[in-house]
Coordinates of C-alpha atoms and ligand atoms in Angstrom, one line a residue:
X28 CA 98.0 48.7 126.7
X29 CA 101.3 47.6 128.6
X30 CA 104.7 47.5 126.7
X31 CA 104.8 43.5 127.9
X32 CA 102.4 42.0 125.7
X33 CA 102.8 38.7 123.5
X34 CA 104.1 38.8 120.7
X35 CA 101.7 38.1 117.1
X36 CA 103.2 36.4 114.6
X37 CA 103.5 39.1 111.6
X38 CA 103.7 37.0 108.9
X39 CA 100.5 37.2 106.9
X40 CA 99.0 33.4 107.7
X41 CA 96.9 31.0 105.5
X42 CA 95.0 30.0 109.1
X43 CA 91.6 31.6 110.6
X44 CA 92.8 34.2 113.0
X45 CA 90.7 33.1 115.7
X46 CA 94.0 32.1 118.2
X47 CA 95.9 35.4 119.1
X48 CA 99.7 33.3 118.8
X49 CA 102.8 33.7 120.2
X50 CA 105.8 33.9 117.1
X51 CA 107.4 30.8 118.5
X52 CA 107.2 27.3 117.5
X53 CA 108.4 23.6 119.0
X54 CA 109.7 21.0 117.4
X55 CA 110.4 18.8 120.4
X56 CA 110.0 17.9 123.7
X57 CA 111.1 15.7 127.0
X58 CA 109.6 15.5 130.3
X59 CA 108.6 19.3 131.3
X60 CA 111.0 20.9 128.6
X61 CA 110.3 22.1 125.0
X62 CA 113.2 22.7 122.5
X63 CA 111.9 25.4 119.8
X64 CA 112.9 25.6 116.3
X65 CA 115.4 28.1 116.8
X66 CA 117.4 25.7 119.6
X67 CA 115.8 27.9 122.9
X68 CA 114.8 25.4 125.5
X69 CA 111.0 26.1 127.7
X70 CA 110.3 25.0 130.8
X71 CA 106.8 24.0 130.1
X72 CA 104.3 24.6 133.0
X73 CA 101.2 25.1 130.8
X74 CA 101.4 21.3 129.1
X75 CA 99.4 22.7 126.3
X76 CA 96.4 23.6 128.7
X77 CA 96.7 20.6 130.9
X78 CA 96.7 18.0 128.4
X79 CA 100.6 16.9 128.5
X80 CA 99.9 15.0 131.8
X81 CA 103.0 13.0 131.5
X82 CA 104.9 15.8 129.8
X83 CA 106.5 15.2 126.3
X84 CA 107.4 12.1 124.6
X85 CA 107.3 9.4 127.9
X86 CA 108.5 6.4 127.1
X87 CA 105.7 4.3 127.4
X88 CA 103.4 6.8 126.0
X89 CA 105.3 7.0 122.6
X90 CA 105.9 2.7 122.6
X91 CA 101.8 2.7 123.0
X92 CA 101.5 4.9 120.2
X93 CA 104.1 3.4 117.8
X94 CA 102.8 -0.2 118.8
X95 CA 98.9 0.2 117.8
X96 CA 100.1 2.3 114.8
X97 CA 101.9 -0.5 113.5
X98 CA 98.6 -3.0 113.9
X99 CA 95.3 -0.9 113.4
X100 CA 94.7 2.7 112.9
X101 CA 90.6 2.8 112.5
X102 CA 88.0 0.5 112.6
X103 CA 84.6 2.2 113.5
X104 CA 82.3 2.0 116.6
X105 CA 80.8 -0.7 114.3
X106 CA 82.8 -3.4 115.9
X107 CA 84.1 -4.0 119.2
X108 CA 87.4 -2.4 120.2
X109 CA 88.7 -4.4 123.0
X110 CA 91.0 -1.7 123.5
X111 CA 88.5 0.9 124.3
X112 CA 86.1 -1.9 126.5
X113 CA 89.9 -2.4 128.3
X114 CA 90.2 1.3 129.1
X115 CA 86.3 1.8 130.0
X116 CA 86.4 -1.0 132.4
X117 CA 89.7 0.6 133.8
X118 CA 87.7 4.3 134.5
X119 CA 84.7 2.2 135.6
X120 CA 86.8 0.4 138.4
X121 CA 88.5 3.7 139.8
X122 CA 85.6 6.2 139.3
X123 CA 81.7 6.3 140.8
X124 CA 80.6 5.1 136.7
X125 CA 79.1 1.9 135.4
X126 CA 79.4 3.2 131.9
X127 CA 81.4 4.8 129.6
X128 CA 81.5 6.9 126.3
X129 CA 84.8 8.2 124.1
X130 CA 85.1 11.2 122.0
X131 CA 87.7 13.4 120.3
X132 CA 87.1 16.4 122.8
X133 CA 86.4 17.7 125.8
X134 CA 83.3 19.7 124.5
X135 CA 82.3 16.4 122.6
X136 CA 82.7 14.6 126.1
X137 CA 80.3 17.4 127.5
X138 CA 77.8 17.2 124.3
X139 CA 77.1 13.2 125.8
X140 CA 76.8 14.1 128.8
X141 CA 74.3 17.1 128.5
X142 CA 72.6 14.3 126.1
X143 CA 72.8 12.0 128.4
X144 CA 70.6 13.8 131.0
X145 CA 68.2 15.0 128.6
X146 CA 67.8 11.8 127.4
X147 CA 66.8 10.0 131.1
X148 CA 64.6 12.8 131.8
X149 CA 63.0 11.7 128.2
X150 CA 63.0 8.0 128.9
X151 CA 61.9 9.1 132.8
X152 CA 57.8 10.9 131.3
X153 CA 59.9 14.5 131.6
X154 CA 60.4 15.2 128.3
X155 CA 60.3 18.7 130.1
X156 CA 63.0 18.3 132.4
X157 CA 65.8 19.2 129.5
X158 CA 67.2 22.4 130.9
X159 CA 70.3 22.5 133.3
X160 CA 71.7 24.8 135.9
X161 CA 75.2 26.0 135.0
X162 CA 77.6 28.9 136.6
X163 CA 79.2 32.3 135.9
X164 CA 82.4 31.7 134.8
X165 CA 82.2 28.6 133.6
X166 CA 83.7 26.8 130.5
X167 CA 82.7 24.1 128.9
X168 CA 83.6 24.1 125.6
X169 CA 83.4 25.7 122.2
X170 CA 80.5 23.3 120.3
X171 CA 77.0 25.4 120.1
X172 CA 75.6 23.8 123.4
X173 CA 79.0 24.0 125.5
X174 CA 79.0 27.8 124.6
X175 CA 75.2 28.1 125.9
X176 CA 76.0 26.3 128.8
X177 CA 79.4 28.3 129.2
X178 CA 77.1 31.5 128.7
X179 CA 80.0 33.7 128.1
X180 CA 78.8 36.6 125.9
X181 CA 82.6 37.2 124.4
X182 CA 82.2 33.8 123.1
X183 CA 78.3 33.9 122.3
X184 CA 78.1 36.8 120.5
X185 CA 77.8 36.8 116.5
X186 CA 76.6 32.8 116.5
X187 CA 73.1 33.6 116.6
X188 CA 70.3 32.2 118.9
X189 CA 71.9 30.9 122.4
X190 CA 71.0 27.0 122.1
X191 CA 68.0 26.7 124.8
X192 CA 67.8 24.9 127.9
X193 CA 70.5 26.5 130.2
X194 CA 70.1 28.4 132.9
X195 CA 73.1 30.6 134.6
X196 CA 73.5 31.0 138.6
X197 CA 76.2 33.1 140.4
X198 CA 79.0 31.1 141.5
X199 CA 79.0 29.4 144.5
X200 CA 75.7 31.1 145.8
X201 CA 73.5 28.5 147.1
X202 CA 70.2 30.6 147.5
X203 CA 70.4 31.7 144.1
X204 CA 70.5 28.2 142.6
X205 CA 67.9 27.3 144.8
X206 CA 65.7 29.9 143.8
X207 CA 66.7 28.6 140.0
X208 CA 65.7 25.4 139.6
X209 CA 62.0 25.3 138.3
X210 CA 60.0 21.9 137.4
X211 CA 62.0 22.2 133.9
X212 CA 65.4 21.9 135.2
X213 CA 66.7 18.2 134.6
X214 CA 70.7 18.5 135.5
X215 CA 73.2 21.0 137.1
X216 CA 76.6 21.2 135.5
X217 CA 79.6 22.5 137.1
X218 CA 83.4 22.4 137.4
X219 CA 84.7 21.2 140.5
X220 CA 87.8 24.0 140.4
X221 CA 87.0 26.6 137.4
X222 CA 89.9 26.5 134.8
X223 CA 89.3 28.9 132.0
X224 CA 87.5 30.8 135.6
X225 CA 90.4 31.6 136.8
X226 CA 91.1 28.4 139.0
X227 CA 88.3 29.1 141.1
X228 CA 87.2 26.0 143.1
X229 CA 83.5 25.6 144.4
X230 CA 83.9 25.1 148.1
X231 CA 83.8 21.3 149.1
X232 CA 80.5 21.9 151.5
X233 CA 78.8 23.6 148.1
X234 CA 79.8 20.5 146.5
X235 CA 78.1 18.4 148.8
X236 CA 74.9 21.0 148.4
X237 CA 74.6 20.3 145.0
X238 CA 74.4 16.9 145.2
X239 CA 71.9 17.5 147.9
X240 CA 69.7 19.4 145.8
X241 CA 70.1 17.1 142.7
X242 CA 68.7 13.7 145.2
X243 CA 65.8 16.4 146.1
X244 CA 64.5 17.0 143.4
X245 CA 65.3 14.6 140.9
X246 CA 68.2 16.0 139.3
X247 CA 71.4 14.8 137.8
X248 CA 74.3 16.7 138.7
X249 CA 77.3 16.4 136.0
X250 CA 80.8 17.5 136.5
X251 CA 83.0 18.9 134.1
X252 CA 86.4 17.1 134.9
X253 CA 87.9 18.2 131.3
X254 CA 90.7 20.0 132.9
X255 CA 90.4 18.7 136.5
X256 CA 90.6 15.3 136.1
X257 CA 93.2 12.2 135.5
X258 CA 95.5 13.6 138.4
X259 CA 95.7 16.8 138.0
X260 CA 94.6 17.8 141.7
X261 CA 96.3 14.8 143.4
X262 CA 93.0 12.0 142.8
X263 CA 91.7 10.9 139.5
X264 CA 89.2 12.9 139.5
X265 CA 88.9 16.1 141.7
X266 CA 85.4 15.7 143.1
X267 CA 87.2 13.0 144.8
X268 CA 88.4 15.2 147.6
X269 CA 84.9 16.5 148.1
X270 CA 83.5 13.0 148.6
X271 CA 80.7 13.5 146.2
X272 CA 80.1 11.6 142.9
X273 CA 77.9 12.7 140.5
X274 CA 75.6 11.1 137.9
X275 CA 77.8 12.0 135.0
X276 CA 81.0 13.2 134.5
X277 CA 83.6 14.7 131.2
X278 CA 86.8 13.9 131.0
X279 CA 89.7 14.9 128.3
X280 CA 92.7 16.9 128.6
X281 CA 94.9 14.8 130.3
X282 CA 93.2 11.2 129.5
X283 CA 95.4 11.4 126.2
X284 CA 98.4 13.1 127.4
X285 CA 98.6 14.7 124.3
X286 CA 96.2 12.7 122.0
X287 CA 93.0 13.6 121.4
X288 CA 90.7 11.6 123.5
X289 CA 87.6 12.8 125.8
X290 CA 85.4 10.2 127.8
X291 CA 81.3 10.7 129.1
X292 CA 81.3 8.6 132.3
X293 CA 77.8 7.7 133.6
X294 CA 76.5 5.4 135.9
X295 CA 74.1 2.7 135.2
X296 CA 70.8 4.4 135.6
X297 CA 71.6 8.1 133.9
X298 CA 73.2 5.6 130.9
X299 CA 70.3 3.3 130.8
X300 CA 68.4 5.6 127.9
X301 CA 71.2 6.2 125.7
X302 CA 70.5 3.2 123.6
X303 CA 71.7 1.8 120.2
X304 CA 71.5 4.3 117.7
X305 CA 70.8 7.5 120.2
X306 CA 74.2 8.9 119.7
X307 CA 77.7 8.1 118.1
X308 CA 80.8 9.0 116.7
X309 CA 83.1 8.1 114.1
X310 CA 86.8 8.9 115.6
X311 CA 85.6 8.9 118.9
X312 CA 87.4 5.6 121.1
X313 CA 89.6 4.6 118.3
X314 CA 92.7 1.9 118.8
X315 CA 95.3 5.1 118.4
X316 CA 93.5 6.5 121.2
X317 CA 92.7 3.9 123.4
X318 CA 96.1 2.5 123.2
X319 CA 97.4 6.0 124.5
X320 CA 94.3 6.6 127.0
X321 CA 95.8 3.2 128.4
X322 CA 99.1 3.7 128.6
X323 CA 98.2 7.2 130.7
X324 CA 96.2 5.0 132.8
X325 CA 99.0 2.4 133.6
X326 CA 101.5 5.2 135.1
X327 CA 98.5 7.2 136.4
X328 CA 96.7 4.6 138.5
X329 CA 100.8 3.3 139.2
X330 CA 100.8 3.0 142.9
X331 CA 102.3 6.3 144.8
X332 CA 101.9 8.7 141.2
X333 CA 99.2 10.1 142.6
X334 CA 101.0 10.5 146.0
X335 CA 103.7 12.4 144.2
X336 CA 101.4 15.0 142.1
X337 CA 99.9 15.8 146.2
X338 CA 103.1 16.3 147.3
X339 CA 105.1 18.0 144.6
X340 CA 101.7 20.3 144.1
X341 CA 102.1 21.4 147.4
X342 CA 105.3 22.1 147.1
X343 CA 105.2 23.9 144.1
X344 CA 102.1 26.1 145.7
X345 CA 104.3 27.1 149.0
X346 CA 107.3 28.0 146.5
X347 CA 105.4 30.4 144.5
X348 CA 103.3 31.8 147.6
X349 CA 107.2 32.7 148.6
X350 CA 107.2 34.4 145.0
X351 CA 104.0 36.0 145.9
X352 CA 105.1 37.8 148.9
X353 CA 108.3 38.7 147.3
X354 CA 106.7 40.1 144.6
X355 CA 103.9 42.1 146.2
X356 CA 102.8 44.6 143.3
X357 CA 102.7 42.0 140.9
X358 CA 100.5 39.4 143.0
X359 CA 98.1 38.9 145.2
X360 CA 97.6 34.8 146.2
X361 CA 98.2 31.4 144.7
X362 CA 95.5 29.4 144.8
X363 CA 94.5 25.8 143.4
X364 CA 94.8 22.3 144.4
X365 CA 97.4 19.9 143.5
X366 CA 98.9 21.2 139.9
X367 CA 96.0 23.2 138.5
X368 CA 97.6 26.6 140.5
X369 CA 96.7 30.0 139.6
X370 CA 98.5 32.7 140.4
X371 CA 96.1 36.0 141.0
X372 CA 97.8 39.4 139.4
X373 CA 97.2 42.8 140.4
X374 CA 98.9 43.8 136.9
X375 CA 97.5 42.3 133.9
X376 CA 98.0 38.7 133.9
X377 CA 98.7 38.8 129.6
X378 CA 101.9 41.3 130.9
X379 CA 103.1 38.6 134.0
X380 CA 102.5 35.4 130.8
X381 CA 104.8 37.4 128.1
X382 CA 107.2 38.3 130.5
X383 CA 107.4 34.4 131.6
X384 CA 107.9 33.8 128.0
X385 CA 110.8 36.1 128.4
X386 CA 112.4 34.4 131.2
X387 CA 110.9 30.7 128.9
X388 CA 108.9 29.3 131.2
X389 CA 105.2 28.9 129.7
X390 CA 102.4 29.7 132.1
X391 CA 98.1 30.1 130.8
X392 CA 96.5 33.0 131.1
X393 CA 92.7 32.4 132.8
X394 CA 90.0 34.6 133.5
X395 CA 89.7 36.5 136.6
X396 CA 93.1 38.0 136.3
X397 CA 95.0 35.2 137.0
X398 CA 97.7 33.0 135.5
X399 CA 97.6 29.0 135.5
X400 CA 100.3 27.3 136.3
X401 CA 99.5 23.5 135.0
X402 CA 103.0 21.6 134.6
X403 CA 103.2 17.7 133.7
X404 CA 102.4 15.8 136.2
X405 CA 105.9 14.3 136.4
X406 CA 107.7 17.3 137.2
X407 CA 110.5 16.8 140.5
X408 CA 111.9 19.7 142.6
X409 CA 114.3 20.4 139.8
X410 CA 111.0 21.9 137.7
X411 CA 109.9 23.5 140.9
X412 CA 113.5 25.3 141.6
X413 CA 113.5 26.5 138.0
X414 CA 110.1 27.7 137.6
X415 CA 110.3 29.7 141.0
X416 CA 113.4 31.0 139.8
X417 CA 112.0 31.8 136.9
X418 CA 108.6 33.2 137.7
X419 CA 110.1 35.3 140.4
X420 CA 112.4 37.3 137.6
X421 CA 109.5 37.6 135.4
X422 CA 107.7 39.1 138.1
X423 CA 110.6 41.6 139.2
X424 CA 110.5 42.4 135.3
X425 CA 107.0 43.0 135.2
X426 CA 107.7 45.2 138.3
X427 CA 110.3 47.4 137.4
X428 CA 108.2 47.9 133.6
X429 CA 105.5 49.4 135.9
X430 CA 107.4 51.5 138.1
X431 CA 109.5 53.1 134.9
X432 CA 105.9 54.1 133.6
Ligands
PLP15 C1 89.2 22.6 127.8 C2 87.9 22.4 128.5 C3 86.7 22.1 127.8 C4 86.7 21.9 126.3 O1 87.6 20.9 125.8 P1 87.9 20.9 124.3 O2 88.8 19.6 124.2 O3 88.7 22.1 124.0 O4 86.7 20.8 123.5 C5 85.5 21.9 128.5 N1 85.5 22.0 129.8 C6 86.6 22.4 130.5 C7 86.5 22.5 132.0 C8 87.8 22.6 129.9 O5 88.9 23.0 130.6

């Protein structure tokens, strides 16, 4: 084990242990920086794993909140919440859907979805057709079917049976998904860029394939756009770029900027069997939420904010490949689209996060050995100077740990 790892808060805590924390704690926040209770100010490029779209405490953001927490809290999916038919018509109009369902979660959002296929495969004769085609590497969520469909072991084991009905391909190999799907398999889900993965993106051409192989032979394809989506890559959603749609589609993260809020887009026909009473929720699409899933929206779909996440995302990514060749023991590429970056470690990426908590600036770690870099969507050069400033001594830190060993 390194000397740089993160710091574990001692104290003896009244939580479940199941998040390995850093001894540090905010109290408040505006734009891209966090002030912690001890005064220190973070440059926040993780936005709390790409859910701080709009950074902390926007203006319109908080006067959406505020405002519908003054009128109406809760009123159940029993009654209509124009609200939430306001911000479904709004996703409707800028995505591929016809239809639209909110939940609390991403892995909730995921839940309808993989429901949602089943369930037209059930309406369809092909009660059969219920399994789906998922990759290695993949995330989806933390709920008993998004770990089976995940299919991470780490995260598997000790829960007893693996929920049925998914099936695992290598990423990004075409043969082997072809050679996958049998008459049982009813949907293929993937991320468009792997977050959790490592910010691994399935090329634009396999993209295509997919949804090439789903017309063929009946299948839905669904994209997990949990971390991907509401700007993050420069479109609202990142299949976008690829110029495929697909027949369903999660969304969360970002949609709240910070409040808890997931959406299951659909078009018409992979909707048409998820009738009354087939599925619900209690929380999911209330006025708090929809308020703030609005507000997002407004500055979001703003003409030219989009614009601004390409162009500062690729400005961001040529900084740090600068920081990348300066820093040649401590990384090997940056890769990602618009600002879902990862920066790919030769030392362990835990060492190159704690020693950015060093220098405060807050990267994620991923899998694959890399480190995400997922700022607010907001950010200006001034968060791109900082962070390459700051990056760059975290990695010469790193650097000089390893070469004292
Ligand atoms: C975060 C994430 C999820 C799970 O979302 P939760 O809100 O934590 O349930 C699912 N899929 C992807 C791609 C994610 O990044």
């Amino acid at each position: 084990m390194s000397a740089v790892t993160s710091p574990v808060s001692p104290a003896p805590s009244p939580l479940f242990s199941t998040f390995a924390r850093a001894d540090v704690a905010f109290e408040r926040g505006e734009g891209a920086w966090l002030t912690a209770t001890d005064g220190s100010r973070w440059l926040d490029f993780g936005s709390g794993i790409a859910v701080n779209a709009l950074g902390h405490a926007h203006p319109h953001l908080v006067e959406a909140l505020a405002g519908q927490a003054a009128k109406l809290w809760h009123v159940s999916n029993a009654f209509r919440i124009p609200e939430q038919e306001r911000l479904a018509a709004r996703l409707v109009e800028a995505s591929f859907a016809d239809r639209v369902f909110f939940t609390n979660s991403g892995a909730e959002a995921l839940e309808c979805a993989i429901k949602t296929a089943r369930r037209y495969h059930h309406a369809a004769g092909q009660p059969e057709r219920f399994r789906i085609l998922t990759f290695e590497g993949a995330f989806h969520g933390r709920t008993l079917a998004t770990l089976a469909a995940g299919g991470q072991q780490k995260y598997l084991e000790g829960f007893g049976p693996k929920v049925e009905g998914f099936d695992q391909v290598p990423f990004a190999d075409h043969e082997a998904l072809k050679a996958a799907i049998t008459p049982e398999t009813g949907a293929i889900l993937v991320e468009p860029i792997q977050g959790e993965g490592g910010v691994r993106a399935l090329p634009h051409v396999c993209l295509r394939g997919l949804r090439e192989l789903c017309d063929a032979h009946g299948m839905l394809l669904i994209f997990d756009e949990v971390q991907t989506g509401i700007g993050r890559t420069g479109k609202l959603f990142a299949h976008e770029w690829a110029g495929v749609a697909p027949d369903i589609l999660a969304s969360a993260k970002g949609l709240g900027g910070g409040f808890p809020v997931g959406a299951c887009l659909a078009t018409e026909a992979a909707a048409a069997a998820m009738t009354a009473g087939t599925h619900g929720t209690t929380f999911g699409g209330n006025p708090l939420a929809m308020a703030v899933g609005n507000a997002v929206l407004d500055v979001v779909l703003a003409p030219g904010f989009l614009e601004h996440v390409q162009s500062i995302g690729l400005r961001l990514k040529q900084s740090m490949a600068q920081v990348v060749d300066q820093n040649p023991t401590v990384f090997e590429t940056v890769r990602g689209e618009g600002l879902l970056l990862g920066l790919k470690c030769k030392v362990p990426s835990a060492d190159v996060v704690a020693a950015m908590r060093a220098e405060k600036v807050l990267g994620i770690g991923a899998g694959d050995n890399v480190v995400r870099l997922l700022p607010p969507l907001i950010i200006g050069e001034d968060e791109v100077r900082e962070a390459v400033t700051r990056v760059d001594a975290a990695a010469k830190a790193v650097a000089a740990k390893a070469a004292a060993v």
